[in-house]
mmCIF file of C-alpha atoms in Angstrom:
data_model
loop_
_atom_site.group_PDB
_atom_site.id
_atom_site.type_symbol
_atom_site.label_atom_id
_atom_site.label_comp_id
_atom_site.label_asym_id
_atom_site.label_seq_id
_atom_site.Cartn_x
_atom_site.Cartn_y
_atom_site.Cartn_z
ATOM 1 C CA UNK A 1 -89.856 -19.145 157.681
ATOM 2 C CA UNK A 2 -91.810 -15.834 158.892
ATOM 3 C CA UNK A 3 -93.470 -13.579 156.508
ATOM 4 C CA UNK A 4 -90.778 -10.941 156.935
ATOM 5 C CA UNK A 5 -88.064 -13.192 156.167
ATOM 6 C CA UNK A 6 -89.749 -14.368 152.788
ATOM 7 C CA UNK A 7 -90.475 -10.373 152.252
ATOM 8 C CA UNK A 8 -86.602 -9.813 152.370
ATOM 9 C CA UNK A 9 -85.334 -12.829 150.520
ATOM 10 C CA UNK A 10 -87.894 -12.302 147.589
ATOM 11 C CA UNK A 11 -87.195 -8.685 147.535
ATOM 12 C CA UNK A 12 -83.447 -9.512 147.586
ATOM 13 C CA UNK A 13 -84.182 -11.839 144.386
ATOM 14 C CA UNK A 14 -85.812 -9.334 142.224
ATOM 15 C CA UNK A 15 -83.307 -6.843 142.891
ATOM 16 C CA UNK A 16 -80.612 -9.765 141.900
ATOM 17 C CA UNK A 17 -82.473 -10.010 138.701
ATOM 18 C CA UNK A 18 -82.540 -6.011 138.228
ATOM 19 C CA UNK A 19 -78.535 -5.886 138.905
ATOM 20 C CA UNK A 20 -78.249 -8.560 136.146
ATOM 21 C CA UNK A 21 -80.292 -7.018 133.412
ATOM 22 C CA UNK A 22 -78.251 -3.699 133.873
ATOM 23 C CA UNK A 23 -74.998 -5.587 133.331
ATOM 24 C CA UNK A 24 -75.999 -7.089 130.492
ATOM 25 C CA UNK A 25 -73.701 -5.560 127.510
ATOM 26 C CA UNK A 26 -75.787 -4.468 124.591
ATOM 27 C CA UNK A 27 -74.193 -5.564 120.868
ATOM 28 C CA UNK A 28 -73.248 -3.284 119.063
ATOM 29 C CA UNK A 29 -75.107 -2.437 115.378
ATOM 30 C CA UNK A 30 -74.122 -4.578 112.921
ATOM 31 C CA UNK A 31 -72.636 -2.589 109.680
ATOM 32 C CA UNK A 32 -72.032 -4.137 106.342
ATOM 33 C CA UNK A 33 -69.888 -1.787 103.850
ATOM 34 C CA UNK A 34 -72.220 0.049 101.345
ATOM 35 C CA UNK A 35 -72.967 -2.008 98.221
ATOM 36 C CA UNK A 36 -71.059 -0.678 95.050
ATOM 37 C CA UNK A 37 -72.310 -0.153 91.942
ATOM 38 C CA UNK A 38 -71.716 2.048 88.692
ATOM 39 C CA UNK A 39 -73.675 4.111 86.999
ATOM 40 C CA UNK A 40 -73.734 5.008 83.314
ATOM 41 C CA UNK A 41 -75.836 7.643 81.469
ATOM 42 C CA UNK A 42 -75.611 8.849 77.902
ATOM 43 C CA UNK A 43 -77.350 11.580 75.391
ATOM 44 C CA UNK A 44 -77.530 11.923 71.646
ATOM 45 C CA UNK A 45 -77.157 14.841 70.018
ATOM 46 C CA UNK A 46 -79.533 15.242 68.005
ATOM 47 C CA UNK A 47 -81.977 12.726 69.253
ATOM 48 C CA UNK A 48 -84.032 13.045 66.105
ATOM 49 C CA UNK A 49 -82.722 12.062 62.786
ATOM 50 C CA UNK A 50 -84.489 12.152 59.120
ATOM 51 C CA UNK A 51 -84.010 8.873 57.107
ATOM 52 C CA UNK A 52 -83.906 10.698 53.590
ATOM 53 C CA UNK A 53 -81.542 10.881 50.955
ATOM 54 C CA UNK A 54 -78.582 11.771 53.182
ATOM 55 C CA UNK A 55 -77.164 10.067 56.135
ATOM 56 C CA UNK A 56 -77.729 12.388 59.254
ATOM 57 C CA UNK A 57 -75.844 11.589 62.268
ATOM 58 C CA UNK A 58 -75.787 11.849 66.107
ATOM 59 C CA UNK A 59 -73.205 12.239 68.730
ATOM 60 C CA UNK A 60 -73.702 9.871 71.505
ATOM 61 C CA UNK A 61 -71.748 10.593 74.660
ATOM 62 C CA UNK A 62 -71.953 8.194 77.760
ATOM 63 C CA UNK A 63 -70.692 9.021 81.102
ATOM 64 C CA UNK A 64 -69.338 6.127 83.440
ATOM 65 C CA UNK A 65 -69.021 6.787 87.418
ATOM 66 C CA UNK A 66 -68.952 5.017 90.460
ATOM 67 C CA UNK A 67 -71.808 5.284 93.258
ATOM 68 C CA UNK A 68 -69.349 8.132 94.805
ATOM 69 C CA UNK A 69 -69.304 9.870 91.703
ATOM 70 C CA UNK A 70 -65.641 8.784 90.732
ATOM 71 C CA UNK A 71 -65.225 8.617 86.947
ATOM 72 C CA UNK A 72 -64.271 5.225 85.454
ATOM 73 C CA UNK A 73 -61.438 5.453 82.899
ATOM 74 C CA UNK A 74 -59.790 3.521 80.090
ATOM 75 C CA UNK A 75 -62.650 1.099 79.883
ATOM 76 C CA UNK A 76 -64.372 0.148 76.619
ATOM 77 C CA UNK A 77 -67.870 0.997 76.140
ATOM 78 C CA UNK A 78 -69.953 -0.461 73.151
ATOM 79 C CA UNK A 79 -72.513 0.725 71.445
ATOM 80 C CA UNK A 80 -75.352 -1.333 69.391
ATOM 81 C CA UNK A 81 -78.795 -0.663 67.874
ATOM 82 C CA UNK A 82 -81.942 -1.567 69.556
ATOM 83 C CA UNK A 83 -85.483 -1.052 68.794
ATOM 84 C CA UNK A 84 -89.106 -1.841 70.125
ATOM 85 C CA UNK A 85 -91.040 -2.738 67.179
ATOM 86 C CA UNK A 86 -94.539 -4.138 66.176
ATOM 87 C CA UNK A 87 -94.048 -6.973 62.651
ATOM 88 C CA UNK A 88 -97.286 -7.538 60.848
ATOM 89 C CA UNK A 89 -96.953 -10.582 58.564
ATOM 90 C CA UNK A 90 -99.251 -10.768 55.480
ATOM 91 C CA UNK A 91 -99.770 -14.136 53.501
ATOM 92 C CA UNK A 92 -101.106 -13.801 50.169
ATOM 93 C CA UNK A 93 -101.499 -15.859 47.010
ATOM 94 C CA UNK A 94 -99.630 -14.941 43.754
ATOM 95 C CA UNK A 95 -102.637 -12.980 43.028
ATOM 96 C CA UNK A 96 -102.020 -10.713 45.554
ATOM 97 C CA UNK A 97 -104.949 -11.762 47.715
ATOM 98 C CA UNK A 98 -104.159 -11.753 51.359
ATOM 99 C CA UNK A 99 -104.901 -15.030 52.920
ATOM 100 C CA UNK A 100 -103.977 -14.258 56.427
ATOM 101 C CA UNK A 101 -102.109 -11.688 58.859
ATOM 102 C CA UNK A 102 -100.778 -11.751 61.811
ATOM 103 C CA UNK A 103 -98.918 -9.169 64.320
ATOM 104 C CA UNK A 104 -96.451 -9.459 66.498
ATOM 105 C CA UNK A 105 -94.430 -7.350 69.248
ATOM 106 C CA UNK A 106 -90.827 -7.345 70.151
ATOM 107 C CA UNK A 107 -87.521 -5.723 71.499
ATOM 108 C CA UNK A 108 -84.517 -6.723 70.556
ATOM 109 C CA UNK A 109 -81.242 -5.822 68.720
ATOM 110 C CA UNK A 110 -80.978 -4.864 65.083
ATOM 111 C CA UNK A 111 -78.651 -3.797 62.681
ATOM 112 C CA UNK A 112 -79.798 -0.075 61.099
ATOM 113 C CA UNK A 113 -77.696 2.391 60.547
ATOM 114 C CA UNK A 114 -73.686 2.290 61.750
ATOM 115 C CA UNK A 115 -71.258 3.805 63.779
ATOM 116 C CA UNK A 116 -68.287 5.369 63.325
ATOM 117 C CA UNK A 117 -65.584 4.050 64.531
ATOM 118 C CA UNK A 118 -67.391 0.444 64.487
ATOM 119 C CA UNK A 119 -66.526 -2.784 64.650
ATOM 120 C CA UNK A 120 -68.613 -5.756 63.004
ATOM 121 C CA UNK A 121 -69.517 -9.107 65.513
ATOM 122 C CA UNK A 122 -71.619 -11.736 64.252
ATOM 123 C CA UNK A 123 -74.908 -10.466 65.232
ATOM 124 C CA UNK A 124 -74.472 -6.923 63.268
ATOM 125 C CA UNK A 125 -72.627 -3.506 63.733
ATOM 126 C CA UNK A 126 -70.867 -2.849 67.205
ATOM 127 C CA UNK A 127 -69.391 0.493 67.992
ATOM 128 C CA UNK A 128 -66.483 0.978 70.567
ATOM 129 C CA UNK A 129 -65.085 4.036 72.521
ATOM 130 C CA UNK A 130 -62.598 4.115 75.520
ATOM 131 C CA UNK A 131 -63.541 6.258 78.593
ATOM 132 C CA UNK A 132 -61.142 9.347 79.066
ATOM 133 C CA UNK A 133 -60.091 10.714 82.362
ATOM 134 C CA UNK A 134 -63.547 12.050 83.181
ATOM 135 C CA UNK A 135 -65.020 8.547 82.530
ATOM 136 C CA UNK A 136 -66.755 10.106 79.295
ATOM 137 C CA UNK A 137 -66.747 8.017 76.041
ATOM 138 C CA UNK A 138 -68.089 9.668 72.594
ATOM 139 C CA UNK A 139 -69.145 7.975 69.296
ATOM 140 C CA UNK A 140 -71.002 8.793 66.566
ATOM 141 C CA UNK A 141 -74.139 7.224 65.026
ATOM 142 C CA UNK A 142 -74.613 7.276 61.263
ATOM 143 C CA UNK A 143 -78.653 7.002 60.775
ATOM 144 C CA UNK A 144 -79.872 4.948 57.857
ATOM 145 C CA UNK A 145 -80.785 6.462 54.654
ATOM 146 C CA UNK A 146 -84.290 6.142 53.582
ATOM 147 C CA UNK A 147 -83.408 3.007 51.162
ATOM 148 C CA UNK A 148 -81.614 1.008 53.967
ATOM 149 C CA UNK A 149 -84.778 2.001 56.302
ATOM 150 C CA UNK A 150 -87.054 0.747 53.825
ATOM 151 C CA UNK A 151 -84.859 -2.720 53.245
ATOM 152 C CA UNK A 152 -84.721 -3.123 57.192
ATOM 153 C CA UNK A 153 -88.425 -2.539 57.601
ATOM 154 C CA UNK A 154 -90.495 -4.117 54.427
ATOM 155 C CA UNK A 155 -89.252 -7.313 52.443
ATOM 156 C CA UNK A 156 -90.810 -10.324 51.129
ATOM 157 C CA UNK A 157 -90.158 -14.116 50.391
ATOM 158 C CA UNK A 158 -92.135 -16.119 48.011
ATOM 159 C CA UNK A 159 -92.322 -19.927 48.664
ATOM 160 C CA UNK A 160 -94.001 -21.927 46.074
ATOM 161 C CA UNK A 161 -97.464 -20.464 45.466
ATOM 162 C CA UNK A 162 -97.314 -18.231 48.730
ATOM 163 C CA UNK A 163 -96.090 -14.839 49.066
ATOM 164 C CA UNK A 164 -95.111 -13.563 52.755
ATOM 165 C CA UNK A 165 -94.826 -10.087 53.379
ATOM 166 C CA UNK A 166 -92.964 -8.536 56.529
ATOM 167 C CA UNK A 167 -93.447 -4.344 57.616
ATOM 168 C CA UNK A 168 -92.052 -3.488 60.663
ATOM 169 C CA UNK A 169 -93.020 -0.531 62.648
ATOM 170 C CA UNK A 170 -90.481 1.089 64.580
ATOM 171 C CA UNK A 171 -91.951 2.007 67.863
ATOM 172 C CA UNK A 172 -89.122 2.860 69.632
ATOM 173 C CA UNK A 173 -85.184 2.775 68.589
ATOM 174 C CA UNK A 174 -82.408 3.052 70.965
ATOM 175 C CA UNK A 175 -78.422 3.326 70.997
ATOM 176 C CA UNK A 176 -77.527 1.159 73.599
ATOM 177 C CA UNK A 177 -74.357 1.794 75.626
ATOM 178 C CA UNK A 178 -72.641 -1.036 77.900
ATOM 179 C CA UNK A 179 -69.743 -1.442 79.658
ATOM 180 C CA UNK A 180 -68.966 -5.269 80.469
ATOM 181 C CA UNK A 181 -67.543 -5.505 84.324
ATOM 182 C CA UNK A 182 -65.340 -8.429 85.258
ATOM 183 C CA UNK A 183 -67.289 -8.206 88.896
ATOM 184 C CA UNK A 184 -70.599 -6.922 88.184
ATOM 185 C CA UNK A 185 -71.524 -7.931 84.630
ATOM 186 C CA UNK A 186 -73.011 -5.869 82.336
ATOM 187 C CA UNK A 187 -73.805 -2.207 82.899
ATOM 188 C CA UNK A 188 -76.108 -0.467 80.399
ATOM 189 C CA UNK A 189 -77.970 2.575 79.460
ATOM 190 C CA UNK A 190 -80.686 2.763 76.537
ATOM 191 C CA UNK A 191 -80.187 6.420 74.791
ATOM 192 C CA UNK A 192 -83.777 6.985 72.799
ATOM 193 C CA UNK A 193 -83.470 8.293 69.317
ATOM 194 C CA UNK A 194 -86.182 9.032 66.741
ATOM 195 C CA UNK A 195 -86.058 7.938 63.245
ATOM 196 C CA UNK A 196 -88.220 9.305 60.548
ATOM 197 C CA UNK A 197 -88.368 7.465 57.680
ATOM 198 C CA UNK A 198 -88.868 9.908 54.528
ATOM 199 C CA UNK A 199 -91.176 8.518 51.455
ATOM 200 C CA UNK A 200 -89.494 6.756 48.503
#
């Protein structure tokens, strides 16, 4: 085989590869449908309640919409009270002398105040309201008076010769609003309310 013929064959080979590359059909971009989700937003008016001689009320309003902005109507929204707290436990003898002290931080559901309208479950007071055509649900939260607030945050237990005193400081207080979706599970919003406890 002479050099001229070899050059022609090699050139033809690379041209053939080039043509084959040009004929390769690129795959279409893979697209997936947008993930569906819902948004629950809420407000409290007023957002500060004073626990005094009388009961003060706050209007809790939530709006449930899809990610497209479409309202979700005629579903039940449930309401609970939650707090972020510091619990101090004092251990005393019968003479009132402190033997030990413990501190615990926590965030959990609590039973303080009430909702109108309301239902009662085994874990405490729960409110319920249906969303309207705009996806809005409204309920009234009735805050505690100062005696209820004291009973929920200060108590003692005597066991034999030992007294256990418990005192809760409310760091943050929330109304938890949530919708139990059959497909997406619990969708919730935490709505802050400040409770100021008056002196007794």
